[in-house]
Coordinates of C-alpha atoms in Angstrom, one line a residue:
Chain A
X1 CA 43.0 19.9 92.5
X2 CA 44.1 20.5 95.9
X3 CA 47.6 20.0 97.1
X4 CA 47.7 16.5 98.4
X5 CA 45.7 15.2 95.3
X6 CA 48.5 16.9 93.2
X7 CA 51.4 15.2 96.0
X8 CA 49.8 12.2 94.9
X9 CA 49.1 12.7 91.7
X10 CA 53.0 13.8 90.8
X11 CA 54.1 10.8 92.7
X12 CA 51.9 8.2 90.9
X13 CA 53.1 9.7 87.6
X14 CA 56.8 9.6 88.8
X15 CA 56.4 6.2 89.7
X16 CA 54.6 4.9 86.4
X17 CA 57.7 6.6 84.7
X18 CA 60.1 5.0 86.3
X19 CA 58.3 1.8 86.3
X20 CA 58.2 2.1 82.2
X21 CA 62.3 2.9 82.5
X22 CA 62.5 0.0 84.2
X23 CA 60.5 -2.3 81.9
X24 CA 62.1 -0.8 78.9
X25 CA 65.3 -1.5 80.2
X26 CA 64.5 -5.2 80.9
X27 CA 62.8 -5.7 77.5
X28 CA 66.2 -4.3 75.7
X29 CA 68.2 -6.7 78.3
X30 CA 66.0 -9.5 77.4
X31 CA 67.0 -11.8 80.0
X32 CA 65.8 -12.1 83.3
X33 CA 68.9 -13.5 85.3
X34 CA 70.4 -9.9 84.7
X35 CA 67.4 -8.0 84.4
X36 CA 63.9 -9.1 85.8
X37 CA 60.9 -7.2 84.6
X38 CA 59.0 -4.9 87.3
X39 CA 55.8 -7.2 86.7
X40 CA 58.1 -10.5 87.8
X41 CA 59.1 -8.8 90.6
X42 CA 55.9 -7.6 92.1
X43 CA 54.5 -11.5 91.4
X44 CA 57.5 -12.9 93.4
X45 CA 56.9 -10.5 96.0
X46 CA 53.3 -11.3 96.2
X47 CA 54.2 -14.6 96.3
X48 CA 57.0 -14.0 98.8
X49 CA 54.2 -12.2 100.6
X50 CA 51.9 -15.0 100.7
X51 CA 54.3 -17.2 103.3
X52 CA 55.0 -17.1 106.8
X53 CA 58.4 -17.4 106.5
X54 CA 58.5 -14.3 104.9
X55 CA 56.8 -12.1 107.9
X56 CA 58.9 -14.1 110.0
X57 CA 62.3 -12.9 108.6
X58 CA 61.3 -9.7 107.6
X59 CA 60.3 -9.3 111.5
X60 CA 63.2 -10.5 112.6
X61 CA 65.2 -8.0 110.5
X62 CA 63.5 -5.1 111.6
X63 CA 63.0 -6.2 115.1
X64 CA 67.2 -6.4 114.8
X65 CA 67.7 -2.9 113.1
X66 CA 65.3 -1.2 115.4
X67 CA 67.2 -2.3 118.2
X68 CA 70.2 -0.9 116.8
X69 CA 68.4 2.6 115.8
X70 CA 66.4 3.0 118.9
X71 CA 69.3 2.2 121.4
X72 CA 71.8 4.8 119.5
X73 CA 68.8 7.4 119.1
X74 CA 68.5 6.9 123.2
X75 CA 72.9 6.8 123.3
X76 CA 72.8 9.6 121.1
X77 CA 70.0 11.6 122.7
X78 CA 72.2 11.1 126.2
X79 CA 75.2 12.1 124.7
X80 CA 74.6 15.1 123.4
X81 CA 73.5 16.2 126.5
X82 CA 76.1 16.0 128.2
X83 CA 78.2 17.3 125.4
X84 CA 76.2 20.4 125.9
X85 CA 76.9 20.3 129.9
X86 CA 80.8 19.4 129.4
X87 CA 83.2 20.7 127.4
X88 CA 85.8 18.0 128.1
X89 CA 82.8 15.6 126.7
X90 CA 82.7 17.8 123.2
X91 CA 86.2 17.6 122.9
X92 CA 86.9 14.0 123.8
X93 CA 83.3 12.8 121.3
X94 CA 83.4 15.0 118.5
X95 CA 86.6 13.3 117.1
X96 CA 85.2 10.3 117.7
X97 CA 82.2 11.0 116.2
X98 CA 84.0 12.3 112.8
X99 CA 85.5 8.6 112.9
X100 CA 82.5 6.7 113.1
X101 CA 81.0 8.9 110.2
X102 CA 83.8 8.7 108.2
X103 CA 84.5 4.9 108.5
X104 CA 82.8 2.1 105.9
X105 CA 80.2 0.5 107.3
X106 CA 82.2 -2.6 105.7
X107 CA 84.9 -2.3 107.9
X108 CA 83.1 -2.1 110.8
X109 CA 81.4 -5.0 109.7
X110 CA 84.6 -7.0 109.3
X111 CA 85.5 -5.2 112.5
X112 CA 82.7 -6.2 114.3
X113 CA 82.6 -10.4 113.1
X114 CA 85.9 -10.7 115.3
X115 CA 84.0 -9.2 118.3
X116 CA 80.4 -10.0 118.3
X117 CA 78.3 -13.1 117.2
X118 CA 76.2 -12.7 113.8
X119 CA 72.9 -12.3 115.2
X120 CA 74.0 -9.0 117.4
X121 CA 76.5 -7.2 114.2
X122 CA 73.0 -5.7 112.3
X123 CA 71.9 -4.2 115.3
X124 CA 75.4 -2.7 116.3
X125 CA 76.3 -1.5 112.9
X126 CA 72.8 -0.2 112.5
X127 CA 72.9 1.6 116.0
X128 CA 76.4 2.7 114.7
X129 CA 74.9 4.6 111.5
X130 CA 72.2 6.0 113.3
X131 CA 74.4 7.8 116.3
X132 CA 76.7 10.6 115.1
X133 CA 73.8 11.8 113.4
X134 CA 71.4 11.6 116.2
X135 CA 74.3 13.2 118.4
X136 CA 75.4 16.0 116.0
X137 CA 71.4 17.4 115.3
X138 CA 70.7 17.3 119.0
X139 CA 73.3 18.9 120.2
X140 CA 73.5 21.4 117.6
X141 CA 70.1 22.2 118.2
X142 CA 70.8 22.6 122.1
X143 CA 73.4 24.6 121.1
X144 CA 71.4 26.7 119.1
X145 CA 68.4 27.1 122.1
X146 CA 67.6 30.7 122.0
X147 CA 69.7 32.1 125.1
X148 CA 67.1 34.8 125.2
X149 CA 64.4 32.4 126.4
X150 CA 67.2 30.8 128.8
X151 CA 67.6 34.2 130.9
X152 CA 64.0 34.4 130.8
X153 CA 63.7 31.5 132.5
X154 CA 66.8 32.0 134.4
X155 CA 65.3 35.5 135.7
X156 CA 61.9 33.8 136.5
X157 CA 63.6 31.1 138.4
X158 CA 61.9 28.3 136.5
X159 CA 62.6 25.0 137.7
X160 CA 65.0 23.0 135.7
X161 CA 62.4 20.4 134.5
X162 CA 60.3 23.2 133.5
X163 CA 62.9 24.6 131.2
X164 CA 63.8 21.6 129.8
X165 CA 60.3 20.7 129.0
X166 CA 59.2 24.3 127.4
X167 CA 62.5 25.6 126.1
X168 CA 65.2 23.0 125.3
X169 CA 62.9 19.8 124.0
X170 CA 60.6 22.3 121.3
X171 CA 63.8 24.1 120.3
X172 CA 65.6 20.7 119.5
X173 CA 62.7 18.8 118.4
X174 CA 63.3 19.9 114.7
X175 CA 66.9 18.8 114.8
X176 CA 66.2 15.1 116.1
X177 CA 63.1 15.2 113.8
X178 CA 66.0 16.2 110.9
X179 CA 67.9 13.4 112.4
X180 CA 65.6 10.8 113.1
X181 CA 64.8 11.4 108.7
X182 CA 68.2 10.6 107.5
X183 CA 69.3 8.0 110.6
X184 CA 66.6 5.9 109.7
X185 CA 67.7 5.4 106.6
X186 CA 71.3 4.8 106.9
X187 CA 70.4 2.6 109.8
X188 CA 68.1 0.3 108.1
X189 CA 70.0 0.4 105.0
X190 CA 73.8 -0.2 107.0
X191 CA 71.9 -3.2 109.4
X192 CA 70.5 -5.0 105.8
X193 CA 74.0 -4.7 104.4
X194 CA 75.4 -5.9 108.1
X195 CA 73.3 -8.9 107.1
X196 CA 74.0 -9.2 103.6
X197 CA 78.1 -9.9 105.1
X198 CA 77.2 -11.6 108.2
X199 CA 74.3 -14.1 106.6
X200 CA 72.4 -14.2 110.4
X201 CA 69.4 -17.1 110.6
X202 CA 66.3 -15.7 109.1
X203 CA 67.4 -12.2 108.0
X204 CA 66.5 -10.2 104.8
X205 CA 70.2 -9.9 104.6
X206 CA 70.3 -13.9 104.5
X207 CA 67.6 -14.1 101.5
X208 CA 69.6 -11.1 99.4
X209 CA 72.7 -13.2 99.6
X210 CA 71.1 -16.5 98.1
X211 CA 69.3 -14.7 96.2
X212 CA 72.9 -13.7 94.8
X213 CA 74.6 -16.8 95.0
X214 CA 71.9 -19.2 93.3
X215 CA 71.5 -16.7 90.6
X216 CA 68.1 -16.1 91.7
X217 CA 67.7 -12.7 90.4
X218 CA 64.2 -11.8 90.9
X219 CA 64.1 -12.6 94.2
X220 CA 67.0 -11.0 95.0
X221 CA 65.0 -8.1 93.6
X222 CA 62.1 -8.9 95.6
X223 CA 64.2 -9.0 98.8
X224 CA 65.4 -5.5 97.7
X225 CA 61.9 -3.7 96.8
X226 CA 60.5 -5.5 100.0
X227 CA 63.6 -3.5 102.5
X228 CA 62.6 -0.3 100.0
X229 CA 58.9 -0.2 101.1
X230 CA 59.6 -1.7 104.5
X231 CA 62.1 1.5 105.0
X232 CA 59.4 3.9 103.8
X233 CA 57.1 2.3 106.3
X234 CA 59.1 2.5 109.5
X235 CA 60.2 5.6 108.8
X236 CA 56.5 7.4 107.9
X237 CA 55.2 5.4 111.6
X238 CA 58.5 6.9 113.1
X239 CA 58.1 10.4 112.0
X240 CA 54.4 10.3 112.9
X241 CA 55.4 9.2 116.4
X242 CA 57.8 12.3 117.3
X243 CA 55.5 14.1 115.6
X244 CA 52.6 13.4 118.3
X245 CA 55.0 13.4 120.6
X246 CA 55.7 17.0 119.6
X247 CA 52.2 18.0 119.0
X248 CA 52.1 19.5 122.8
X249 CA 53.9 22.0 121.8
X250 CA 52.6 24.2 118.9
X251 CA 54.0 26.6 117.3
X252 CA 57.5 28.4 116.4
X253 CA 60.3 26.1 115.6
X254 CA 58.3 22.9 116.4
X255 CA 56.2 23.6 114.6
X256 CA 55.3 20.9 111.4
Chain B
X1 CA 64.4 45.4 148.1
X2 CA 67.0 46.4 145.3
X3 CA 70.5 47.6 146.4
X4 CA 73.9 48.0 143.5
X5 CA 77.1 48.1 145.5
X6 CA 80.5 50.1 143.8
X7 CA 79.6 48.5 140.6
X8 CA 81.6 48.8 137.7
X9 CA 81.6 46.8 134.3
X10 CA 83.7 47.9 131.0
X11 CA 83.1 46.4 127.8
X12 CA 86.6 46.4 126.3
X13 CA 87.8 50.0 126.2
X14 CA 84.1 51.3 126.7
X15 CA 83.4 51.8 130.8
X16 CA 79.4 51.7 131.0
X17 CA 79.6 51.5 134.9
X18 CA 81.3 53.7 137.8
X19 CA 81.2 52.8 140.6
X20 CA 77.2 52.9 140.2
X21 CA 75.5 52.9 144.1
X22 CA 71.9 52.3 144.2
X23 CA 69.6 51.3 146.2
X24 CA 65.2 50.7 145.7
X25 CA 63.5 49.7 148.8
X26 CA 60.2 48.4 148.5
X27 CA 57.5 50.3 147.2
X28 CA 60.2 52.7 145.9
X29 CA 60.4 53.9 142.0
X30 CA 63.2 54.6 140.0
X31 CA 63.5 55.2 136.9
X32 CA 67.0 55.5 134.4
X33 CA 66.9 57.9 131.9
X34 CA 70.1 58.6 129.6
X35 CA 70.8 58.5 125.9
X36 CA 70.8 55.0 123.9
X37 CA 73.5 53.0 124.5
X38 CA 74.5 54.5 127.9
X39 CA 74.2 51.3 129.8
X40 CA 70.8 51.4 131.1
X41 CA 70.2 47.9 130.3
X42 CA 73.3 46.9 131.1
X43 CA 72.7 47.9 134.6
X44 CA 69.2 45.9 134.9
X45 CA 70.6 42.9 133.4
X46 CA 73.5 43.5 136.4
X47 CA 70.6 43.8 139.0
X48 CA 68.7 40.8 137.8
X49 CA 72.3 38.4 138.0
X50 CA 72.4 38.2 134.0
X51 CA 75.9 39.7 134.0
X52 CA 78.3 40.0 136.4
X53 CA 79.7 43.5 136.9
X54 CA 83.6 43.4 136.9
X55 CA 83.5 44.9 140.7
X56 CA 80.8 45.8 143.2
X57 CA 78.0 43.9 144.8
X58 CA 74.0 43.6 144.2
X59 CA 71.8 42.6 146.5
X60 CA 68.4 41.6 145.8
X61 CA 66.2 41.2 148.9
X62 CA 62.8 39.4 146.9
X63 CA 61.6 36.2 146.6
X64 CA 60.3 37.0 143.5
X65 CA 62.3 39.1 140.5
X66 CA 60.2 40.0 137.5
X67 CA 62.2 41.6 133.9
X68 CA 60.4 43.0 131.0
X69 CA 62.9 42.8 128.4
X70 CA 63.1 45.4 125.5
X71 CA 62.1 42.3 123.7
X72 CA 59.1 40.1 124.0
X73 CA 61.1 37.0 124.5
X74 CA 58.0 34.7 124.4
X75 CA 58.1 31.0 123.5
X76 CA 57.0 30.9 120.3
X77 CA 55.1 27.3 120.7
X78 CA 53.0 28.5 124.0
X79 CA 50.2 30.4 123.5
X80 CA 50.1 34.2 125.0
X81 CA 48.1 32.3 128.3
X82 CA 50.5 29.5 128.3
X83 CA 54.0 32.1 128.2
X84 CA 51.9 34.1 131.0
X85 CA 51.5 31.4 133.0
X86 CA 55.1 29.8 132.6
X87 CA 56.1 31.3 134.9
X88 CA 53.4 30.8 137.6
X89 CA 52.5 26.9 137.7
X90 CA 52.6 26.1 134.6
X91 CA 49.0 23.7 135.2
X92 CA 45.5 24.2 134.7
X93 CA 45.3 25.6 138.0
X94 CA 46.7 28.6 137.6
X95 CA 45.8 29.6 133.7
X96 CA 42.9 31.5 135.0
X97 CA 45.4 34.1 136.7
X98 CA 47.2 34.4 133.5
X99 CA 44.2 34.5 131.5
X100 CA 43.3 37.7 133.8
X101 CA 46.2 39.3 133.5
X102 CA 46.1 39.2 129.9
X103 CA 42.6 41.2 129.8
X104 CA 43.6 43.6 132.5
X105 CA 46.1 44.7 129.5
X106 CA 43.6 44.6 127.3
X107 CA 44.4 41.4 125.6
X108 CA 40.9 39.8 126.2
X109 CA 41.2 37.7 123.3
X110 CA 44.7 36.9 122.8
X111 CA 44.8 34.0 125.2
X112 CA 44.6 31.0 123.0
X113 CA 47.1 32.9 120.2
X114 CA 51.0 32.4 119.4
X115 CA 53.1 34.5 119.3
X116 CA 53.7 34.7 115.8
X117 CA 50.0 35.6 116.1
X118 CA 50.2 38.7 117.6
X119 CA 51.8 42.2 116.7
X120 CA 54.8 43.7 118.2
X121 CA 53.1 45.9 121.1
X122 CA 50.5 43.0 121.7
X123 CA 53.5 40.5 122.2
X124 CA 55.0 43.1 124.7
X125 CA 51.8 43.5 127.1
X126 CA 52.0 39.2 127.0
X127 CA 55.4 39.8 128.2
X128 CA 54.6 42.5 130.9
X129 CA 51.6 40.6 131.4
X130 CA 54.2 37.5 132.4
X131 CA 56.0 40.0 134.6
X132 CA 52.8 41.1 136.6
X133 CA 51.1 37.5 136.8
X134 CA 54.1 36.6 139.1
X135 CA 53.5 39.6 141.3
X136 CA 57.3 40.9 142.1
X137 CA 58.6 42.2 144.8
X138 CA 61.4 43.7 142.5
X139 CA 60.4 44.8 138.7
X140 CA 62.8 45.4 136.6
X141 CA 61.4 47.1 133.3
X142 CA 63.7 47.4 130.0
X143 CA 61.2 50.4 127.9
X144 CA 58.5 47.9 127.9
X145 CA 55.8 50.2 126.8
X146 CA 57.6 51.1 123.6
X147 CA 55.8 49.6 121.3
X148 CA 52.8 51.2 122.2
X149 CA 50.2 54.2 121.2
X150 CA 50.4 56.9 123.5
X151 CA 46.4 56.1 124.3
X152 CA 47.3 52.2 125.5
X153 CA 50.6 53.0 127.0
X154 CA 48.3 55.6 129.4
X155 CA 46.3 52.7 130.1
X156 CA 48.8 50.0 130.4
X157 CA 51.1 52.0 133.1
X158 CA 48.1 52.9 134.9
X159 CA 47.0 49.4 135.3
X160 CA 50.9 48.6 136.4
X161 CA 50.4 51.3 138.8
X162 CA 48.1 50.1 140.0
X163 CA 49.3 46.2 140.7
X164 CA 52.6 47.1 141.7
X165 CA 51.6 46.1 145.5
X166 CA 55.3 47.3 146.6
X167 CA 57.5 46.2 144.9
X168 CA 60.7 48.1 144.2
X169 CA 60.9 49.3 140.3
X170 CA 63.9 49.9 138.5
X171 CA 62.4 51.7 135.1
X172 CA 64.9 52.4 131.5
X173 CA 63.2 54.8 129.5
X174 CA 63.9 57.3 127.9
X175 CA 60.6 58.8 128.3
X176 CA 60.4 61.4 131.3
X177 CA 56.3 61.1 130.8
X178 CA 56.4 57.7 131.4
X179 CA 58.6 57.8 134.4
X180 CA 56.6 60.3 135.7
X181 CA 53.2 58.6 135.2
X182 CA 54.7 55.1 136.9
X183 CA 55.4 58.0 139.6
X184 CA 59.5 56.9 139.6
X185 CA 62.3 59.2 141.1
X186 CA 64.4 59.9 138.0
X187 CA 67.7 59.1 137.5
X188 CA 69.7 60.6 134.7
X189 CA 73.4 59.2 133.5
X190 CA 76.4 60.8 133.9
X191 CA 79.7 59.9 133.6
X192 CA 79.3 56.5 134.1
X193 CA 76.7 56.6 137.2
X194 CA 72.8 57.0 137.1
X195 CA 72.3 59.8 139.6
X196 CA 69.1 61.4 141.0

């Protein structure tokens, strides 16, 4: 058996496992307001599946926390630049930074209802997971650019765009690839729960709520398992997207 | 041209450089010789503008500067062509010229390799292959031929020799034979100063 056979292999088996803990669980339970069964769940998916409505809000959502994740990845990306170029700029963002890491996403949230309509919070709580991290891996992997390569190119009197392009964007690649992994997922996962609190028109944040308040257990379940693989997707596409984007350059730190 | 002014650089207590004068015109050939840690280095990296002496002056009079570091210093993610021609171009147009330099040192099929693909002494003709592809009028060589068997290293200075089209060479070695193959007036350290 080859390696990706056994990758898939191991994570079939892991998922039956967990699938069988699951339906265990709900069969000891017994009731399926507290509990749904995994089979339930996939039918009301399915079924969820089968409607318009539900590409049309789960578009919307993403649409909303992509927004958020793709202008802080640009912020970020911007930002750490000149953090690298200024120190006044490192000293004045890195406490800033700490802040934004350190602070609840549900105060923000509450923050953020007095300043911004309903529709907007996701995608600025979502942009606000996804930038310290996006700012702290790229400019730690500036940072860390081997200064050896800068004084060749300094010696060689390479032009600027030429050094940016074959020494600084292979040698932080890795770190915003490190980044993008984890931002992703606190984005989409902070912009769903920005929903959840805000109930915007046709969100997946809007559906989990009901879901909550009319007791409607399996779907909220459905909702849940539907942002689980949807987060799984964007970020696989995403990853494979930096990673063409990288592919120019082989080799050394960047590469796979 | 090449010329060092009164320079002088201490690291903490430790002088490496006294007043140091020197001056390569083109087509001239020097070479530093002295015993490890002496500041040879230190002195190229002062003549190439990668640190600044605490007094004195240097003058470089080239529109091109090549350095062979003691170290490869390659970019791990290019191939041996693509570090070579780095520093020409950078396109299509000029890969050709790199590619030749890479077989005039004998690396005839190390083009399309990384790096992490090659040995130590194959990574340092890509390097002085980089140096030569840009055709200096000041070359700056940090024991760049090191890593080397005595058989190649005859071979690789000769084809040096051979490019070297005038430019002023400042050469750190500590290998009289090879200063004396790259035909380089020697300078030995003393006190502080390399002196002829």
């Amino acid at each position: 058996m080859n390696s990706r056979a056994r990758k898939l292999a191991d994570a079939l088996l892991t998922l039956l496992f967990w699938a069988a803990v699951w339906l265990l669980l709900a069969r000891i339970v017994g009731q399926e307001l507290l509990l749904p069964a995994p089979g339930a769940v996939l039918k009301r998916l399915a079924a969820l599946a089968g409607t318009a409505d539900f590409w049309v809000i789960t578009a919307t959502s993403i649409g909303r926390v992509l927004l958020g994740i793709v202008s802080a990845t640009a912020l970020g990306l911007l930002l750490a630049v000149l953090t690298a170029a200024s120190r006044a700029a490192r000293v004045l963002l890195s406490p800033l930074m700490t802040v934004v890491k350190s602070t609840p996403v549900a105060s923000f949230v509450i923050l953020a209802l007095i300043w911004l309509q309903r529709d907007i919070l996701p995608v600025f709580i979502a942009g606000l997971m996804v930038l310290p991290v996006v700012w702290a891996n790229v400019s730690a992997g500036i940072q860390e650019t081997d200064a050896q390569l800068l004084e060749v190119a300094r010696v060689y009197r390479m032009p600027r765009g030429r050094v940016l392009r074959r020494v600084y964007v292979p040698s932080v690649l890795p770190h915003f690839r490190a980044a993008l992994r984890s931002a992703l997922g606190f984005g989409w996962k902070a912009g769903i729960a920005a929903e959840v609190l805000t109930v915007p028109q046709r969100s997946i944040g809007r559906m989990i709520f009901e879901s909550k308040l009319y007791l409607q257990t399996t779907d909220l379940f459905a909702w849940t398992l539907a942002v689980i693989l949807l987060s799984l997707v964007i970020e696989r596409l995403m990853l494979r997207l930096i990673a063409r984007a990288g592919r120019s350059e082989k080799g050394g730190a960047a590469r796979d | 041209m090449i010329e060092g002014r009164d320079l002088c650089l201490a690291f903490g207590e430790k002088t490496v450089l006294r007043g140091q004068e020197l001056t390569v015109p083109a087509h001239g050939r020097i070479a530093l010789m002295g015993p490890s840690g002496c500041g040879k280095t230190t002195l190229l990296r002062v003549l190439a503008g990668l640190q600044k002496p605490d007094s004195g002056s240097v003058r470089v009079d080239a529109a091109r500067l090549a350095f062979v570091f003691q170290e490869p210093r390659l970019l791990p993610w290019r191939t041996a062509a693509q570090n070579v021609n780095a520093v020409l171009s950078d396109t299509a147009a000029t890969l050709p010229e790199a590619e030749t330099w890479l077989r005039r040192l004998g690396l005839d099929e190390a083009g399309a390799l990384y790096p992490s693909e090659l040995s130590g002494g194959m990574q340092q003709r890509v390097s002085l292959a980089r140096a030569m592809a840009c055709r200096p009028e000041v070359l700056l060589l940090d024991e760049p031929f090191k890593a080397m068997d005595e058989a190649l290293r005859a071979q690789v200075i000769e084809t040096v020799a051979a490019h070297l089209d005038g430019a002023a060479v400042v050469l750190a070695t500590h290998s009289e034979a090879e200063a004396r193959a790259l035909d380089c007036k020697i300078y030995h350290y003393n006190n502080g100063r390399f002196e002829a």
